[in-house]
């Protein structure tokens, strides 16, 4: 429920506070006084697109602030906290929610939710749980099939909602299977070519049998074999220096002689003994190096030109894999993953059959879900038709008959039903879609009747009607006021109106008063009561606030409103 709104520098309104509260609030005022700015300001608080043209001439920015009374714990409070804001507890499980929106004359804007700056999208997220706004554009929207279907589904409540949820789940499954099957069928030739390419690539990789790191190892072996003679000369020279086979002095022999010399006298000096140990270790190491060189030379002798040719050939094969796949690792990875992909591609025939079977089963489930949804909608359509027809009779359309037709159409995400609201305004007239056969006044009353009926099963916290009474007057206007008051028994109702017959039923009457200081026009909002309200009602009736006849009529209307 909206407790209060404040508008500053919005349109012609310089600074105005609207005390709203529970029940039915009527907002009236002279043409051009800024009544529509109230709805514009509310739209800004509900996340609608900001328009710099709404900023009052000469002002830097327009500001709209609103205070809502909401449950302390609930969907709205949770969303506010997600956005970083909070609500202010006021007791009894209720809390106040502060919303704000600014629009600069350059077009920039800012939104606040629960005391914290937030994207305007957060306001839009909250809108559906706070307010339903109806204006003449919403009457036009009622002419669309989707809006009529939504209205029926709202009225249908849980039975329609559950059937629609089940249908949507079945629709998603069927659509996924159908899309997969369509793609598989359309790509069958390409998938066959992919399988052929993959099979050839796997065969080539398996024939080569590459090993991770093999490129580097082959490069090292090729380098060694290419320099085999130089390596041999170096190894032979080193081996001869360490251990000569012709009896000439070598490292091993000289180290042995040094060791023996030191051993003879090492007992006389510990320092010399330590040096002797080092010489002994060097002798062992020289012997180990000599043995290693012998083994190296033996291995080198076994390598020959034939091995170098084999290594070069292997490197050429590996290079071919690298050119084809980018790297040896990529080729090995393809070998690991490609087999599974090949099994999948080779399984196309069986997979097509399985998908067709699954899709047929999903289609059967979808058909059953669609039938259940259609049945739920048709049952709700009968009840909605009767209830709205009864409301129309009370809205000065005593002979009107409304019917809600549910006809089959191509299945879609919302079901396979086309919903059409038909109106026969008088006996003998064929029911015609409201999109073509209803006048502006009739459409206003149809919309109001639908909202009154739906509110009984799916209440909305706040309704805002912007000249819902357009195109009607007299007895019809009185009944519109009566129905708005009835709607206010379960929801907060705010109506911008130019009809005294409607305003008479409001428990809270606000007027937008226009003043002129010679430079800019500014408007303010006042709550009316007593003689002031009678004068405003008289002005609405006759254009004259001091006409005795109009004042008498105004008092009669107010009495009618109080005694409804």
CSV table of N, CA, C and O in Angstrom, one decimal, residues 32-132:
chain,number,residue,atom,x,y,z
A,32,UNK,N,-4.8,20.5,-17.2
A,32,UNK,CA,-3.4,21.1,-17.2
A,32,UNK,C,-2.9,21.3,-15.8
A,32,UNK,O,-1.7,21.9,-15.7
A,33,UNK,N,-3.6,20.9,-14.8
A,33,UNK,CA,-3.1,21.2,-13.4
A,33,UNK,C,-2.0,20.2,-13.1
A,33,UNK,O,-1.2,20.4,-12.1
A,34,UNK,N,-1.9,19.1,-13.8
A,34,UNK,CA,-0.8,18.1,-13.5
A,34,UNK,C,-1.3,16.8,-12.9
A,34,UNK,O,-0.5,16.1,-12.3
A,35,UNK,N,-2.6,16.5,-13.1
A,35,UNK,CA,-3.1,15.2,-12.5
A,35,UNK,C,-2.3,14.0,-13.1
A,35,UNK,O,-1.9,13.1,-12.4
A,36,UNK,N,-2.0,14.1,-14.4
A,36,UNK,CA,-1.3,13.0,-15.1
A,36,UNK,C,0.1,12.9,-14.5
A,36,UNK,O,0.7,11.8,-14.6
A,37,UNK,N,0.7,13.9,-14.0
A,37,UNK,CA,2.1,13.9,-13.4
A,37,UNK,C,2.1,13.0,-12.2
A,37,UNK,O,3.1,12.4,-11.9
A,38,UNK,N,1.0,12.8,-11.5
A,38,UNK,CA,0.9,11.9,-10.4
A,38,UNK,C,1.2,10.4,-10.9
A,38,UNK,O,2.0,9.7,-10.3
A,39,UNK,N,0.5,10.1,-12.0
A,39,UNK,CA,0.7,8.8,-12.6
A,39,UNK,C,2.1,8.6,-13.2
A,39,UNK,O,2.8,7.6,-13.0
A,40,UNK,N,2.6,9.7,-13.8
A,40,UNK,CA,4.0,9.7,-14.3
A,40,UNK,C,5.0,9.5,-13.2
A,40,UNK,O,5.9,8.7,-13.3
A,41,UNK,N,4.8,10.2,-12.1
A,41,UNK,CA,5.7,10.1,-10.9
A,41,UNK,C,5.7,8.6,-10.4
A,41,UNK,O,6.7,8.1,-10.0
A,42,UNK,N,4.5,8.1,-10.3
A,42,UNK,CA,4.3,6.7,-9.8
A,42,UNK,C,5.0,5.8,-10.8
A,42,UNK,O,5.7,4.8,-10.3
A,43,UNK,N,4.9,6.0,-12.1
A,43,UNK,CA,5.6,5.2,-13.0
A,43,UNK,C,7.1,5.2,-12.9
A,43,UNK,O,7.8,4.2,-13.0
A,44,UNK,N,7.6,6.4,-12.5
A,44,UNK,CA,9.1,6.5,-12.3
A,44,UNK,C,9.5,5.7,-11.1
A,44,UNK,O,10.5,5.0,-11.1
A,45,UNK,N,8.7,5.7,-10.1
A,45,UNK,CA,9.0,4.8,-8.9
A,45,UNK,C,8.8,3.4,-9.2
A,45,UNK,O,9.3,2.5,-8.4
A,46,UNK,N,8.2,3.0,-10.2
A,46,UNK,CA,8.0,1.6,-10.6
A,46,UNK,C,8.9,1.2,-11.7
A,46,UNK,O,8.8,0.2,-12.4
A,47,UNK,N,10.0,2.0,-12.0
A,47,UNK,CA,11.0,1.6,-12.9
A,47,UNK,C,10.8,1.9,-14.3
A,47,UNK,O,11.6,1.5,-15.2
A,48,UNK,N,9.8,2.7,-14.6
A,48,UNK,CA,9.6,3.1,-16.0
A,48,UNK,C,10.6,4.0,-16.5
A,48,UNK,O,11.3,4.7,-15.8
A,49,UNK,N,10.8,4.0,-17.9
A,49,UNK,CA,11.9,4.8,-18.5
A,49,UNK,C,11.7,6.3,-18.1
A,49,UNK,O,10.7,6.9,-18.2
A,50,UNK,N,12.9,6.9,-17.7
A,50,UNK,CA,12.9,8.3,-17.4
A,50,UNK,C,12.9,9.2,-18.6
A,50,UNK,O,13.6,8.9,-19.6
A,51,UNK,N,12.2,10.3,-18.6
A,51,UNK,CA,12.2,11.3,-19.7
A,51,UNK,C,12.5,12.6,-19.1
A,51,UNK,O,11.9,13.2,-18.3
A,52,UNK,N,13.6,13.2,-19.7
A,52,UNK,CA,14.1,14.5,-19.2
A,52,UNK,C,13.0,15.6,-19.5
A,52,UNK,O,13.0,16.6,-18.8
A,53,UNK,N,12.1,15.3,-20.4
A,53,UNK,CA,11.1,16.3,-20.7
A,53,UNK,C,10.1,16.5,-19.6
A,53,UNK,O,9.3,17.4,-19.6
A,54,UNK,N,10.1,15.5,-18.6
A,54,UNK,CA,9.2,15.6,-17.5
A,54,UNK,C,9.7,16.6,-16.4
A,54,UNK,O,9.0,16.9,-15.5
A,55,UNK,N,10.9,17.0,-16.5
A,55,UNK,CA,11.5,17.9,-15.5
A,55,UNK,C,10.9,19.3,-15.7
A,55,UNK,O,10.8,19.8,-16.8
A,56,UNK,N,10.5,20.0,-14.6
A,56,UNK,CA,9.8,21.3,-14.7
A,56,UNK,C,10.8,22.3,-15.3
A,56,UNK,O,12.0,22.3,-15.0
A,57,UNK,N,10.3,23.2,-16.2
A,57,UNK,CA,11.1,24.2,-16.8
A,57,UNK,C,11.9,25.0,-15.8
A,57,UNK,O,11.3,25.6,-14.9
A,58,UNK,N,13.2,25.1,-16.0
A,58,UNK,CA,14.0,25.9,-15.1
A,58,UNK,C,14.6,25.1,-14.0
A,58,UNK,O,15.5,25.7,-13.3
A,59,UNK,N,14.1,23.9,-13.8
A,59,UNK,CA,14.7,23.1,-12.7
A,59,UNK,C,15.8,22.2,-13.1
A,59,UNK,O,15.9,21.8,-14.3
A,60,UNK,N,16.7,21.9,-12.2
A,60,UNK,CA,17.9,21.0,-12.6
A,60,UNK,C,17.5,19.5,-12.7
A,60,UNK,O,18.0,18.8,-13.5
A,61,UNK,N,16.5,19.2,-11.8
A,61,UNK,CA,16.1,17.8,-11.8
A,61,UNK,C,14.7,17.6,-11.2
A,61,UNK,O,14.3,18.5,-10.5
A,62,UNK,N,14.0,16.5,-11.5
A,62,UNK,CA,12.8,16.2,-10.9
A,62,UNK,C,13.0,15.1,-9.9
A,62,UNK,O,13.9,14.2,-10.1
A,63,UNK,N,12.3,15.1,-8.8
A,63,UNK,CA,12.4,14.1,-7.8
A,63,UNK,C,11.1,13.5,-7.4
A,63,UNK,O,10.1,14.3,-7.3
A,64,UNK,N,11.0,12.2,-7.3
A,64,UNK,CA,9.8,11.5,-6.9
A,64,UNK,C,10.2,10.6,-5.7
A,64,UNK,O,11.2,9.8,-5.8
A,65,UNK,N,9.5,10.7,-4.6
A,65,UNK,CA,9.7,9.8,-3.5
A,65,UNK,C,8.4,9.2,-3.0
A,65,UNK,O,7.3,9.8,-3.1
A,66,UNK,N,8.5,7.9,-2.6
A,66,UNK,CA,7.3,7.2,-2.2
A,66,UNK,C,7.5,6.4,-1.0
A,66,UNK,O,8.6,5.9,-0.8
A,67,UNK,N,6.5,6.3,-0.1
A,67,UNK,CA,6.6,5.4,1.1
A,67,UNK,C,5.5,4.4,0.9
A,67,UNK,O,4.3,4.7,0.8
A,68,UNK,N,5.9,3.1,0.9
A,68,UNK,CA,5.0,2.0,0.8
A,68,UNK,C,4.9,1.3,2.2
A,68,UNK,O,6.0,1.2,2.9
A,69,UNK,N,3.8,0.7,2.5
A,69,UNK,CA,3.7,-0.2,3.7
A,69,UNK,C,3.6,-1.6,3.1
A,69,UNK,O,2.8,-1.9,2.3
A,70,UNK,N,4.6,-2.4,3.5
A,70,UNK,CA,4.8,-3.7,3.0
A,70,UNK,C,5.0,-4.7,4.2
A,70,UNK,O,5.3,-4.3,5.3
A,71,UNK,N,4.8,-6.0,3.9
A,71,UNK,CA,5.1,-7.0,5.0
A,71,UNK,C,6.6,-6.9,5.3
A,71,UNK,O,7.5,-6.8,4.5
A,72,UNK,N,6.9,-7.0,6.6
A,72,UNK,CA,8.3,-6.9,7.1
A,72,UNK,C,9.1,-8.1,6.5
A,72,UNK,O,10.3,-7.9,6.3
A,73,UNK,N,8.5,-9.2,6.4
A,73,UNK,CA,9.2,-10.4,5.7
A,73,UNK,C,8.3,-10.8,4.6
A,73,UNK,O,7.1,-11.0,4.7
A,74,UNK,N,8.9,-10.9,3.4
A,74,UNK,CA,8.2,-11.3,2.2
A,74,UNK,C,9.0,-11.1,1.0
A,74,UNK,O,10.2,-10.8,1.0
A,75,UNK,N,8.3,-11.3,-0.2
A,75,UNK,CA,9.0,-11.2,-1.4
A,75,UNK,C,9.6,-9.8,-1.6
A,75,UNK,O,10.8,-9.6,-2.0
A,76,UNK,N,8.8,-8.8,-1.3
A,76,UNK,CA,9.3,-7.4,-1.6
A,76,UNK,C,10.5,-7.1,-0.7
A,76,UNK,O,11.5,-6.6,-1.1
A,77,UNK,N,10.4,-7.4,0.6
A,77,UNK,CA,11.4,-7.1,1.6
A,77,UNK,C,12.7,-7.8,1.2
A,77,UNK,O,13.8,-7.3,1.3
A,78,UNK,N,12.6,-9.1,0.8
A,78,UNK,CA,13.7,-9.9,0.4
A,78,UNK,C,14.4,-9.3,-0.8
A,78,UNK,O,15.7,-9.2,-0.8
A,79,UNK,N,13.7,-8.8,-1.8
A,79,UNK,CA,14.3,-8.2,-3.0
A,79,UNK,C,15.0,-6.9,-2.6
A,79,UNK,O,16.0,-6.6,-3.2
A,80,UNK,N,14.4,-6.1,-1.7
A,80,UNK,CA,15.0,-4.9,-1.3
A,80,UNK,C,16.3,-5.2,-0.6
A,80,UNK,O,17.4,-4.5,-0.9
A,81,UNK,N,16.4,-6.2,0.2
A,81,UNK,CA,17.6,-6.5,0.9
A,81,UNK,C,18.7,-7.0,-0.1
A,81,UNK,O,19.9,-6.8,0.1
A,82,UNK,N,18.2,-7.8,-1.1
A,82,UNK,CA,19.2,-8.2,-2.1
A,82,UNK,C,19.8,-7.0,-2.8
A,82,UNK,O,21.0,-7.1,-3.2
A,83,UNK,N,19.1,-5.9,-2.9
A,83,UNK,CA,19.6,-4.7,-3.6
A,83,UNK,C,20.5,-3.9,-2.7
A,83,UNK,O,21.0,-2.8,-3.1
A,84,UNK,N,20.6,-4.3,-1.4
A,84,UNK,CA,21.4,-3.6,-0.5
A,84,UNK,C,20.7,-2.6,0.4
A,84,UNK,O,21.3,-2.0,1.3
A,85,UNK,N,19.4,-2.5,0.2
A,85,UNK,CA,18.6,-1.6,1.1
A,85,UNK,C,17.9,-2.4,2.2
A,85,UNK,O,18.2,-3.6,2.5
A,86,UNK,N,16.9,-1.8,2.8
A,86,UNK,CA,16.2,-2.4,3.9
A,86,UNK,C,14.8,-1.7,4.1
A,86,UNK,O,14.6,-0.6,3.6
A,87,UNK,N,14.0,-2.3,4.8
A,87,UNK,CA,12.7,-1.7,5.2
A,87,UNK,C,12.7,-1.4,6.6
A,87,UNK,O,13.5,-1.9,7.4
A,88,UNK,N,11.8,-0.4,7.0
A,88,UNK,CA,11.7,0.1,8.4
A,88,UNK,C,10.6,-0.5,9.1
A,88,UNK,O,9.4,-0.2,8.8
A,89,UNK,N,10.8,-1.4,10.1
A,89,UNK,CA,9.6,-2.0,10.8
A,89,UNK,C,8.8,-1.0,11.5
A,89,UNK,O,9.3,0.0,12.1
A,90,UNK,N,7.5,-1.2,11.4
A,90,UNK,CA,6.6,-0.2,12.1
A,90,UNK,C,5.6,-1.0,13.1
A,90,UNK,O,4.7,-0.4,13.6
A,91,UNK,N,5.9,-2.3,13.2
A,91,UNK,CA,5.0,-3.1,14.1
A,91,UNK,C,4.0,-3.9,13.4
A,91,UNK,O,3.6,-3.5,12.3
A,92,UNK,N,3.5,-4.9,14.1
A,92,UNK,CA,2.4,-5.7,13.5
A,92,UNK,C,2.8,-6.5,12.3
A,92,UNK,O,2.0,-6.9,11.5
A,93,UNK,N,4.1,-6.7,12.1
A,93,UNK,CA,4.6,-7.5,10.9
A,93,UNK,C,4.7,-6.6,9.7
A,93,UNK,O,5.0,-7.2,8.6
A,94,UNK,N,4.5,-5.3,9.8
A,94,UNK,CA,4.5,-4.4,8.6
A,94,UNK,C,5.8,-3.6,8.7
A,94,UNK,O,6.4,-3.4,9.8
A,95,UNK,N,6.2,-3.0,7.6
A,95,UNK,CA,7.3,-2.2,7.5
A,95,UNK,C,7.1,-1.1,6.4
A,95,UNK,O,6.3,-1.3,5.5
A,96,UNK,N,7.9,0.0,6.6
A,96,UNK,CA,7.8,1.0,5.5
A,96,UNK,C,9.0,0.9,4.6
A,96,UNK,O,10.1,0.6,5.0
A,97,UNK,N,8.7,1.0,3.3
A,97,UNK,CA,9.7,0.9,2.2
A,97,UNK,C,9.8,2.3,1.6
A,97,UNK,O,8.7,2.8,1.1
A,98,UNK,N,11.0,2.8,1.5
A,98,UNK,CA,11.2,4.1,0.9
A,98,UNK,C,11.8,3.9,-0.5
A,98,UNK,O,12.8,3.3,-0.6
A,99,UNK,N,11.1,4.5,-1.5
A,99,UNK,CA,11.6,4.4,-2.9
A,99,UNK,C,11.8,5.8,-3.4
A,99,UNK,O,11.1,6.7,-3.0
A,100,UNK,N,12.8,6.0,-4.2
A,100,UNK,CA,13.0,7.3,-4.8
A,100,UNK,C,13.6,7.3,-6.2
A,100,UNK,O,14.2,6.3,-6.6
A,101,UNK,N,13.3,8.3,-6.9
A,101,UNK,CA,13.9,8.4,-8.3
A,101,UNK,C,14.1,9.9,-8.6
A,101,UNK,O,13.3,10.7,-8.4
A,102,UNK,N,15.2,10.2,-9.2
A,102,UNK,CA,15.5,11.5,-9.7
A,102,UNK,C,15.8,11.4,-11.2
A,102,UNK,O,16.4,10.5,-11.7
A,103,UNK,N,15.4,12.5,-11.9
A,103,UNK,CA,15.7,12.6,-13.3
A,103,UNK,C,16.2,14.0,-13.6
A,103,UNK,O,15.6,15.0,-13.3
A,104,UNK,N,17.4,14.1,-14.2
A,104,UNK,CA,18.0,15.4,-14.4
A,104,UNK,C,17.5,16.0,-15.8
A,104,UNK,O,17.0,15.2,-16.6
A,105,UNK,N,17.7,17.2,-16.0
A,105,UNK,CA,17.2,17.9,-17.2
A,105,UNK,C,18.1,17.4,-18.4
A,105,UNK,O,17.7,17.6,-19.5
A,106,UNK,N,19.3,16.8,-18.1
A,106,UNK,CA,20.1,16.2,-19.1
A,106,UNK,C,19.8,14.8,-19.4
A,106,UNK,O,20.4,14.2,-20.3
A,107,UNK,N,18.8,14.2,-18.7
A,107,UNK,CA,18.4,12.8,-18.9
A,107,UNK,C,19.0,11.8,-18.0
A,107,UNK,O,18.6,10.6,-18.1
A,108,UNK,N,20.0,12.2,-17.2
A,108,UNK,CA,20.5,11.2,-16.2
A,108,UNK,C,19.5,11.0,-15.1
A,108,UNK,O,18.7,11.9,-14.7
A,109,UNK,N,19.6,9.9,-14.4
A,109,UNK,CA,18.7,9.6,-13.4
A,109,UNK,C,19.4,8.7,-12.3
A,109,UNK,O,20.5,8.1,-12.5
A,110,UNK,N,18.7,8.6,-11.2
A,110,UNK,CA,19.2,7.8,-10.1
A,110,UNK,C,18.0,7.2,-9.3
A,110,UNK,O,17.0,7.9,-9.2
A,111,UNK,N,18.1,6.0,-8.9
A,111,UNK,CA,17.0,5.4,-8.1
A,111,UNK,C,17.6,5.0,-6.7
A,111,UNK,O,18.7,4.6,-6.6
A,112,UNK,N,16.7,5.1,-5.7
A,112,UNK,CA,17.1,4.6,-4.4
A,112,UNK,C,16.0,3.6,-3.9
A,112,UNK,O,14.8,3.8,-4.2
A,113,UNK,N,16.4,2.5,-3.3
A,113,UNK,CA,15.5,1.5,-2.8
A,113,UNK,C,15.9,1.2,-1.4
A,113,UNK,O,17.0,0.7,-1.1
A,114,UNK,N,15.0,1.4,-0.5
A,114,UNK,CA,15.3,1.1,0.9
A,114,UNK,C,16.5,1.9,1.4
A,114,UNK,O,17.2,1.4,2.3
A,115,UNK,N,16.7,3.1,1.0
A,115,UNK,CA,17.8,3.9,1.5
A,115,UNK,C,19.1,3.8,0.8
A,115,UNK,O,20.1,4.4,1.1
A,116,UNK,N,19.2,2.9,-0.2
A,116,UNK,CA,20.4,2.6,-0.9
A,116,UNK,C,20.2,2.9,-2.4
A,116,UNK,O,19.2,2.6,-3.0
A,117,UNK,N,21.3,3.4,-3.1
A,117,UNK,CA,21.2,3.6,-4.5
A,117,UNK,C,21.2,2.3,-5.2
A,117,UNK,O,21.9,1.3,-4.8
A,118,UNK,N,20.3,2.1,-6.2
A,118,UNK,CA,20.2,0.9,-6.9
A,118,UNK,C,19.8,1.1,-8.4
A,118,UNK,O,19.3,2.2,-8.7
A,119,UNK,N,20.0,0.2,-9.3
A,119,UNK,CA,19.6,0.3,-10.7
A,119,UNK,C,18.1,0.5,-10.7
A,119,UNK,O,17.3,-0.1,-9.9
A,120,UNK,N,17.6,1.2,-11.7
A,120,UNK,CA,16.2,1.4,-11.9
A,120,UNK,C,15.5,0.1,-12.2
A,120,UNK,O,14.3,-0.1,-11.9
A,121,UNK,N,16.2,-0.9,-12.7
A,121,UNK,CA,15.7,-2.2,-12.9
A,121,UNK,C,15.1,-2.9,-11.6
A,121,UNK,O,14.2,-3.7,-11.7
A,122,UNK,N,15.7,-2.5,-10.5
A,122,UNK,CA,15.2,-3.1,-9.2
A,122,UNK,C,13.8,-2.6,-8.9
A,122,UNK,O,12.9,-3.3,-8.5
A,123,UNK,N,13.6,-1.3,-9.2
A,123,UNK,CA,12.2,-0.7,-9.1
A,123,UNK,C,11.2,-1.5,-10.0
A,123,UNK,O,10.1,-1.8,-9.6
A,124,UNK,N,11.7,-1.8,-11.2
A,124,UNK,CA,10.8,-2.5,-12.1
A,124,UNK,C,10.5,-3.9,-11.6
A,124,UNK,O,9.4,-4.5,-11.7
A,125,UNK,N,11.5,-4.6,-11.0
A,125,UNK,CA,11.3,-5.9,-10.4
A,125,UNK,C,10.3,-5.9,-9.3
A,125,UNK,O,9.5,-6.8,-9.1
A,126,UNK,N,10.3,-4.8,-8.5
A,126,UNK,CA,9.4,-4.7,-7.4
A,126,UNK,C,7.9,-4.3,-7.8
A,126,UNK,O,7.0,-4.6,-7.1
A,127,UNK,N,7.8,-3.7,-9.0
A,127,UNK,CA,6.6,-3.2,-9.5
A,127,UNK,C,5.4,-4.2,-9.5
A,127,UNK,O,4.3,-3.9,-9.0
A,128,UNK,N,5.7,-5.4,-10.0
A,128,UNK,CA,4.6,-6.4,-10.1
A,128,UNK,C,4.0,-6.7,-8.7
A,128,UNK,O,2.8,-7.2,-8.6
A,129,UNK,N,4.8,-6.6,-7.7
A,129,UNK,CA,4.3,-7.0,-6.3
A,129,UNK,C,3.8,-5.8,-5.6
A,129,UNK,O,3.4,-5.9,-4.4
A,130,UNK,N,3.8,-4.6,-6.2
A,130,UNK,CA,3.4,-3.4,-5.5
A,130,UNK,C,2.1,-2.8,-6.1
A,130,UNK,O,1.2,-2.4,-5.3
A,131,UNK,N,2.1,-2.6,-7.4
A,131,UNK,CA,1.1,-1.8,-8.0
A,131,UNK,C,0.7,-2.4,-9.4
A,131,UNK,O,1.5,-2.9,-10.1
A,132,UNK,N,-0.6,-2.2,-9.7
A,132,UNK,CA,-1.1,-2.5,-11.1
A,132,UNK,C,-1.6,-1.1,-11.6
A,132,UNK,O,-2.5,-0.6,-11.0
